[in-house]
mmCIF file with all atom_site columns, C-alpha atoms and ligand atoms in Angstrom:
data_model
loop_
_atom_site.group_PDB
_atom_site.id
_atom_site.type_symbol
_atom_site.label_atom_id
_atom_site.label_alt_id
_atom_site.label_comp_id
_atom_site.label_asym_id
_atom_site.label_entity_id
_atom_site.label_seq_id
_atom_site.pdbx_PDB_ins_code
_atom_site.Cartn_x
_atom_site.Cartn_y
_atom_site.Cartn_z
_atom_site.occupancy
_atom_site.B_iso_or_equiv
_atom_site.pdbx_formal_charge
_atom_site.auth_seq_id
_atom_site.auth_comp_id
_atom_site.auth_asym_id
_atom_site.auth_atom_id
_atom_site.pdbx_PDB_model_num
ATOM   1   C  CA  . MET A 1 1   ? 13.988 -51.731 -5.666  1.00 44.00 ? 1128 MET A CA  1
ATOM   2   C  CA  . SER A 1 2   ? 12.608 -55.138 -6.439  1.00 51.00 ? 1129 SER A CA  1
ATOM   3   C  CA  . SER A 1 3   ? 13.586 -56.897 -9.633  1.00 52.00 ? 1130 SER A CA  1
ATOM   4   C  CA  . GLU A 1 4   ? 9.913  -56.998 -10.623 1.00 50.00 ? 1131 GLU A CA  1
ATOM   5   C  CA  . MET A 1 5   ? 9.856  -53.209 -11.141 1.00 73.00 ? 1132 MET A CA  1
ATOM   6   C  CA  . LYS A 1 6   ? 12.849 -52.985 -13.464 1.00 79.00 ? 1133 LYS A CA  1
ATOM   7   C  CA  . PRO A 1 7   ? 12.514 -53.082 -17.234 1.00 81.00 ? 1134 PRO A CA  1
ATOM   8   C  CA  . LYS A 1 8   ? 13.189 -56.505 -18.683 1.00 87.00 ? 1135 LYS A CA  1
ATOM   9   C  CA  . PRO A 1 9   ? 14.242 -57.704 -22.106 1.00 89.00 ? 1136 PRO A CA  1
ATOM   10  C  CA  . GLU A 1 10  ? 11.429 -58.250 -24.569 1.00 91.00 ? 1137 GLU A CA  1
ATOM   11  C  CA  . MET A 1 11  ? 11.042 -61.999 -24.744 1.00 91.00 ? 1138 MET A CA  1
ATOM   12  C  CA  . ASP A 1 12  ? 10.353 -63.650 -28.071 1.00 93.00 ? 1139 ASP A CA  1
ATOM   13  C  CA  . GLY A 1 13  ? 10.726 -67.034 -29.731 1.00 91.00 ? 1140 GLY A CA  1
ATOM   14  C  CA  . VAL A 1 14  ? 14.338 -66.233 -30.589 1.00 95.00 ? 1141 VAL A CA  1
ATOM   15  C  CA  . ASN A 1 15  ? 15.760 -65.121 -27.229 1.00 96.00 ? 1142 ASN A CA  1
ATOM   16  C  CA  . SER A 1 16  ? 13.569 -66.709 -24.537 1.00 96.00 ? 1143 SER A CA  1
ATOM   17  C  CA  . ALA A 1 17  ? 15.838 -69.755 -24.063 1.00 96.00 ? 1144 ALA A CA  1
ATOM   18  C  CA  . LEU A 1 18  ? 18.706 -67.447 -23.088 1.00 97.00 ? 1145 LEU A CA  1
ATOM   19  C  CA  . PHE A 1 19  ? 16.756 -65.721 -20.289 1.00 97.00 ? 1146 PHE A CA  1
ATOM   20  C  CA  . THR A 1 20  ? 14.901 -68.763 -18.973 1.00 97.00 ? 1147 THR A CA  1
ATOM   21  C  CA  . GLY A 1 21  ? 18.158 -70.737 -19.021 1.00 97.00 ? 1148 GLY A CA  1
ATOM   22  C  CA  . LEU A 1 22  ? 19.836 -68.037 -16.927 1.00 98.00 ? 1149 LEU A CA  1
ATOM   23  C  CA  . LYS A 1 23  ? 16.981 -68.304 -14.429 1.00 97.00 ? 1150 LYS A CA  1
ATOM   24  C  CA  . ASP A 1 24  ? 18.061 -71.950 -14.006 1.00 97.00 ? 1151 ASP A CA  1
ATOM   25  C  CA  . GLY A 1 25  ? 21.745 -70.977 -13.737 1.00 97.00 ? 1152 GLY A CA  1
ATOM   26  C  CA  . LYS A 1 26  ? 22.587 -72.089 -17.282 1.00 98.00 ? 1153 LYS A CA  1
ATOM   27  C  CA  . LEU A 1 27  ? 24.145 -69.979 -19.989 1.00 98.00 ? 1154 LEU A CA  1
ATOM   28  C  CA  . LEU A 1 28  ? 22.741 -71.104 -23.332 1.00 98.00 ? 1155 LEU A CA  1
ATOM   29  C  CA  . VAL A 1 29  ? 24.512 -69.707 -26.371 1.00 98.00 ? 1156 VAL A CA  1
ATOM   30  C  CA  . GLN A 1 30  ? 22.829 -69.803 -29.741 1.00 98.00 ? 1157 GLN A CA  1
ATOM   31  C  CA  . GLN A 1 31  ? 24.564 -72.160 -32.175 1.00 98.00 ? 1158 GLN A CA  1
ATOM   32  C  CA  . CYS A 1 32  ? 24.050 -72.767 -35.861 1.00 98.00 ? 1159 CYS A CA  1
ATOM   33  C  CA  . ASN A 1 33  ? 23.216 -76.425 -36.516 1.00 98.00 ? 1160 ASN A CA  1
ATOM   34  C  CA  . ASP A 1 34  ? 24.711 -76.178 -40.029 1.00 98.00 ? 1161 ASP A CA  1
ATOM   35  C  CA  . CYS A 1 35  ? 28.085 -74.410 -39.591 1.00 98.00 ? 1162 CYS A CA  1
ATOM   36  C  CA  . LYS A 1 36  ? 28.352 -74.690 -35.742 1.00 98.00 ? 1163 LYS A CA  1
ATOM   37  C  CA  . ASN A 1 37  ? 28.949 -70.932 -35.381 1.00 97.00 ? 1164 ASN A CA  1
ATOM   38  C  CA  . LEU A 1 38  ? 28.188 -69.570 -31.898 1.00 97.00 ? 1165 LEU A CA  1
ATOM   39  C  CA  . GLN A 1 39  ? 26.599 -66.144 -31.671 1.00 97.00 ? 1166 GLN A CA  1
ATOM   40  C  CA  . PHE A 1 40  ? 25.490 -63.619 -29.096 1.00 97.00 ? 1167 PHE A CA  1
ATOM   41  C  CA  . TYR A 1 41  ? 22.966 -62.044 -29.002 1.00 95.00 ? 1168 TYR A CA  1
ATOM   42  C  CA  . PRO A 1 42  ? 20.282 -64.465 -30.208 1.00 97.00 ? 1169 PRO A CA  1
ATOM   43  C  CA  . ARG A 1 43  ? 19.069 -63.763 -33.743 1.00 97.00 ? 1170 ARG A CA  1
ATOM   44  C  CA  . PRO A 1 44  ? 16.676 -65.479 -36.172 1.00 97.00 ? 1171 PRO A CA  1
ATOM   45  C  CA  . ILE A 1 45  ? 19.516 -66.336 -38.597 1.00 98.00 ? 1172 ILE A CA  1
ATOM   46  C  CA  . CYS A 1 46  ? 23.157 -67.406 -38.373 1.00 98.00 ? 1173 CYS A CA  1
ATOM   47  C  CA  . VAL A 1 47  ? 25.377 -64.357 -38.919 1.00 98.00 ? 1174 VAL A CA  1
ATOM   48  C  CA  . LYS A 1 48  ? 28.065 -66.558 -40.509 1.00 98.00 ? 1175 LYS A CA  1
ATOM   49  C  CA  . CYS A 1 49  ? 26.178 -68.682 -43.066 1.00 98.00 ? 1176 CYS A CA  1
ATOM   50  C  CA  . GLY A 1 50  ? 22.618 -67.311 -43.099 1.00 98.00 ? 1177 GLY A CA  1
ATOM   51  C  CA  . SER A 1 51  ? 21.008 -70.556 -41.947 1.00 98.00 ? 1178 SER A CA  1
ATOM   52  C  CA  . ILE A 1 52  ? 17.782 -70.455 -39.948 1.00 98.00 ? 1179 ILE A CA  1
ATOM   53  C  CA  . ASN A 1 53  ? 18.575 -73.907 -38.497 1.00 98.00 ? 1180 ASN A CA  1
ATOM   54  C  CA  . LEU A 1 54  ? 19.668 -72.709 -35.053 1.00 98.00 ? 1181 LEU A CA  1
ATOM   55  C  CA  . GLY A 1 55  ? 19.878 -74.379 -31.669 1.00 97.00 ? 1182 GLY A CA  1
ATOM   56  C  CA  . TRP A 1 56  ? 21.465 -73.851 -28.267 1.00 98.00 ? 1183 TRP A CA  1
ATOM   57  C  CA  . LYS A 1 57  ? 24.725 -74.939 -26.668 1.00 97.00 ? 1184 LYS A CA  1
ATOM   58  C  CA  . GLU A 1 58  ? 25.210 -74.817 -22.918 1.00 98.00 ? 1185 GLU A CA  1
ATOM   59  C  CA  . SER A 1 59  ? 28.329 -72.818 -22.139 1.00 97.00 ? 1186 SER A CA  1
ATOM   60  C  CA  . SER A 1 60  ? 30.532 -73.459 -19.122 1.00 97.00 ? 1187 SER A CA  1
ATOM   61  C  CA  . GLY A 1 61  ? 29.903 -69.802 -18.264 1.00 97.00 ? 1188 GLY A CA  1
ATOM   62  C  CA  . LYS A 1 62  ? 33.643 -69.362 -17.762 1.00 98.00 ? 1189 LYS A CA  1
ATOM   63  C  CA  . GLY A 1 63  ? 35.620 -66.757 -19.622 1.00 98.00 ? 1190 GLY A CA  1
ATOM   64  C  CA  . LYS A 1 64  ? 37.701 -63.645 -19.298 1.00 98.00 ? 1191 LYS A CA  1
ATOM   65  C  CA  . ILE A 1 65  ? 36.976 -59.948 -19.283 1.00 98.00 ? 1192 ILE A CA  1
ATOM   66  C  CA  . TYR A 1 66  ? 37.441 -58.621 -22.820 1.00 98.00 ? 1193 TYR A CA  1
ATOM   67  C  CA  . SER A 1 67  ? 36.393 -55.094 -21.881 1.00 98.00 ? 1194 SER A CA  1
ATOM   68  C  CA  . PHE A 1 68  ? 34.259 -53.336 -19.315 1.00 97.00 ? 1195 PHE A CA  1
ATOM   69  C  CA  . THR A 1 69  ? 32.758 -49.981 -18.422 1.00 96.00 ? 1196 THR A CA  1
ATOM   70  C  CA  . LEU A 1 70  ? 31.815 -48.385 -15.117 1.00 95.00 ? 1197 LEU A CA  1
ATOM   71  C  CA  . ILE A 1 71  ? 28.254 -47.061 -15.063 1.00 92.00 ? 1198 ILE A CA  1
ATOM   72  C  CA  . LYS A 1 72  ? 28.151 -43.999 -12.796 1.00 92.00 ? 1199 LYS A CA  1
ATOM   73  C  CA  . ARG A 1 73  ? 24.790 -42.530 -13.730 1.00 89.00 ? 1200 ARG A CA  1
ATOM   74  C  CA  . VAL A 1 74  ? 21.654 -43.583 -15.481 1.00 86.00 ? 1201 VAL A CA  1
ATOM   75  C  CA  . ILE A 1 75  ? 19.750 -41.867 -18.234 1.00 80.00 ? 1202 ILE A CA  1
ATOM   76  C  CA  . MET A 1 76  ? 16.086 -40.922 -18.406 1.00 72.00 ? 1203 MET A CA  1
ATOM   77  C  CA  . ASN A 1 77  ? 14.626 -44.336 -19.107 1.00 67.00 ? 1204 ASN A CA  1
ATOM   78  C  CA  . SER A 1 78  ? 16.724 -46.245 -16.589 1.00 74.00 ? 1205 SER A CA  1
ATOM   79  C  CA  . LYS A 1 79  ? 15.843 -44.619 -13.253 1.00 80.00 ? 1206 LYS A CA  1
ATOM   80  C  CA  . GLU A 1 80  ? 15.096 -48.051 -11.828 1.00 81.00 ? 1207 GLU A CA  1
ATOM   81  C  CA  . PHE A 1 81  ? 18.831 -48.779 -11.760 1.00 83.00 ? 1208 PHE A CA  1
ATOM   82  C  CA  . GLU A 1 82  ? 19.861 -45.636 -9.836  1.00 87.00 ? 1209 GLU A CA  1
ATOM   83  C  CA  . SER A 1 83  ? 20.021 -47.439 -6.492  1.00 87.00 ? 1210 SER A CA  1
ATOM   84  C  CA  . GLU A 1 84  ? 22.626 -49.855 -7.882  1.00 89.00 ? 1211 GLU A CA  1
ATOM   85  C  CA  . LEU A 1 85  ? 25.136 -47.224 -9.018  1.00 92.00 ? 1212 LEU A CA  1
ATOM   86  C  CA  . PRO A 1 86  ? 27.980 -47.506 -9.627  1.00 93.00 ? 1213 PRO A CA  1
ATOM   87  C  CA  . TYR A 1 87  ? 28.127 -50.850 -11.413 1.00 93.00 ? 1214 TYR A CA  1
ATOM   88  C  CA  . LEU A 1 88  ? 30.161 -52.527 -14.114 1.00 96.00 ? 1215 LEU A CA  1
ATOM   89  C  CA  . ILE A 1 89  ? 29.046 -53.918 -17.459 1.00 96.00 ? 1216 ILE A CA  1
ATOM   90  C  CA  . ALA A 1 90  ? 31.559 -56.268 -19.056 1.00 97.00 ? 1217 ALA A CA  1
ATOM   91  C  CA  . SER A 1 91  ? 32.095 -57.853 -22.421 1.00 98.00 ? 1218 SER A CA  1
ATOM   92  C  CA  . VAL A 1 92  ? 33.142 -61.377 -21.482 1.00 98.00 ? 1219 VAL A CA  1
ATOM   93  C  CA  . GLU A 1 93  ? 34.942 -63.658 -23.917 1.00 98.00 ? 1220 GLU A CA  1
ATOM   94  C  CA  . LEU A 1 94  ? 33.664 -67.118 -23.068 1.00 98.00 ? 1221 LEU A CA  1
ATOM   95  C  CA  . GLU A 1 95  ? 35.844 -70.229 -23.275 1.00 97.00 ? 1222 GLU A CA  1
ATOM   96  C  CA  . ASP A 1 96  ? 33.530 -71.184 -26.136 1.00 94.00 ? 1223 ASP A CA  1
ATOM   97  C  CA  . GLY A 1 97  ? 34.952 -68.304 -28.183 1.00 94.00 ? 1224 GLY A CA  1
ATOM   98  C  CA  . VAL A 1 98  ? 31.961 -65.989 -28.228 1.00 97.00 ? 1225 VAL A CA  1
ATOM   99  C  CA  . ARG A 1 99  ? 31.580 -62.669 -26.419 1.00 97.00 ? 1226 ARG A CA  1
ATOM   100 C  CA  . ILE A 1 100 ? 28.611 -61.811 -24.259 1.00 97.00 ? 1227 ILE A CA  1
ATOM   101 C  CA  . TYR A 1 101 ? 27.629 -58.694 -22.340 1.00 97.00 ? 1228 TYR A CA  1
ATOM   102 C  CA  . GLY A 1 102 ? 26.658 -58.917 -18.710 1.00 97.00 ? 1229 GLY A CA  1
ATOM   103 C  CA  . ARG A 1 103 ? 26.765 -57.285 -15.310 1.00 96.00 ? 1230 ARG A CA  1
ATOM   104 C  CA  . LEU A 1 104 ? 30.048 -57.726 -13.471 1.00 97.00 ? 1231 LEU A CA  1
ATOM   105 C  CA  . LYS A 1 105 ? 29.368 -58.127 -9.762  1.00 94.00 ? 1232 LYS A CA  1
ATOM   106 C  CA  . ASP A 1 106 ? 32.837 -57.016 -8.661  1.00 90.00 ? 1233 ASP A CA  1
ATOM   107 C  CA  . HIS A 1 107 ? 34.337 -53.536 -8.754  1.00 89.00 ? 1234 HIS A CA  1
ATOM   108 C  CA  . ASN A 1 108 ? 38.025 -54.413 -8.988  1.00 92.00 ? 1235 ASN A CA  1
ATOM   109 C  CA  . ALA A 1 109 ? 37.962 -55.571 -12.604 1.00 95.00 ? 1236 ALA A CA  1
ATOM   110 C  CA  . ARG A 1 110 ? 40.885 -55.739 -14.988 1.00 97.00 ? 1237 ARG A CA  1
ATOM   111 C  CA  . ILE A 1 111 ? 40.899 -56.762 -18.628 1.00 97.00 ? 1238 ILE A CA  1
ATOM   112 C  CA  . GLY A 1 112 ? 41.894 -60.403 -18.972 1.00 98.00 ? 1239 GLY A CA  1
ATOM   113 C  CA  . GLN A 1 113 ? 40.653 -61.511 -15.538 1.00 98.00 ? 1240 GLN A CA  1
ATOM   114 C  CA  . GLN A 1 114 ? 38.918 -64.870 -15.367 1.00 98.00 ? 1241 GLN A CA  1
ATOM   115 C  CA  . VAL A 1 115 ? 35.202 -64.759 -14.572 1.00 98.00 ? 1242 VAL A CA  1
ATOM   116 C  CA  . PHE A 1 116 ? 32.387 -67.223 -14.123 1.00 98.00 ? 1243 PHE A CA  1
ATOM   117 C  CA  . LEU A 1 117 ? 28.656 -67.053 -14.674 1.00 98.00 ? 1244 LEU A CA  1
ATOM   118 C  CA  . ASP A 1 118 ? 26.585 -65.675 -11.789 1.00 98.00 ? 1245 ASP A CA  1
ATOM   119 C  CA  . PRO A 1 119 ? 23.220 -64.677 -13.299 1.00 97.00 ? 1246 PRO A CA  1
ATOM   120 C  CA  . LEU A 1 120 ? 21.136 -61.784 -11.998 1.00 95.00 ? 1247 LEU A CA  1
ATOM   121 C  CA  . ASP A 1 121 ? 17.731 -62.656 -10.626 1.00 94.00 ? 1248 ASP A CA  1
ATOM   122 C  CA  . ALA A 1 122 ? 15.074 -60.723 -12.532 1.00 92.00 ? 1249 ALA A CA  1
ATOM   123 C  CA  . GLY A 1 123 ? 12.005 -62.474 -11.198 1.00 92.00 ? 1250 GLY A CA  1
ATOM   124 C  CA  . ASP A 1 124 ? 10.757 -64.972 -13.744 1.00 93.00 ? 1251 ASP A CA  1
ATOM   125 C  CA  . ILE A 1 125 ? 13.952 -64.739 -15.834 1.00 95.00 ? 1252 ILE A CA  1
ATOM   126 C  CA  . GLY A 1 126 ? 17.680 -64.415 -15.318 1.00 96.00 ? 1253 GLY A CA  1
ATOM   127 C  CA  . LEU A 1 127 ? 20.042 -61.865 -16.819 1.00 96.00 ? 1254 LEU A CA  1
ATOM   128 C  CA  . PRO A 1 128 ? 23.709 -62.340 -17.714 1.00 97.00 ? 1255 PRO A CA  1
ATOM   129 C  CA  . GLY A 1 129 ? 25.977 -61.676 -14.763 1.00 97.00 ? 1256 GLY A CA  1
ATOM   130 C  CA  . PHE A 1 130 ? 29.550 -62.641 -13.897 1.00 98.00 ? 1257 PHE A CA  1
ATOM   131 C  CA  . LYS A 1 131 ? 31.908 -62.717 -10.938 1.00 98.00 ? 1258 LYS A CA  1
ATOM   132 C  CA  . ILE A 1 132 ? 35.684 -62.649 -10.910 1.00 97.00 ? 1259 ILE A CA  1
ATOM   133 C  CA  . SER A 1 133 ? 37.216 -66.096 -10.261 1.00 94.00 ? 1260 SER A CA  1
HETATM 134 ZN ZN1 . ZN  B 2 .   ? 25.755 -71.029 -39.709 1.00 58.73 ? 152  ZN  B ZN1 1
#
């Protein structure tokens, strides 16, 4: 199934930099300009200090697997992903100290393994994806 037919994240003024950055192979993590806190997922305010003065920091995209799960079946609203089963979704702890969810493109994962950014192509945007180093 083509990436154009799959559901995509709803883009808005808060999260669009994340997905367009991934399209260009860059992982942009939201950062508070006041307290420097990094946060994922993108939000309109800093979860640490409440500031609305937020920007973006380019991450190296390197990190380690914090946790992961094997997806073996899809539910009603996700039929578009059936052809990709089984696949892994990982929580990756980036070198920057923030955790991000993304597709893990390998099937031999272990907690603590080093990974690097390898975004998924979703047409006009990219989605978080990782490969084992
Ligand atoms: Zn802050």
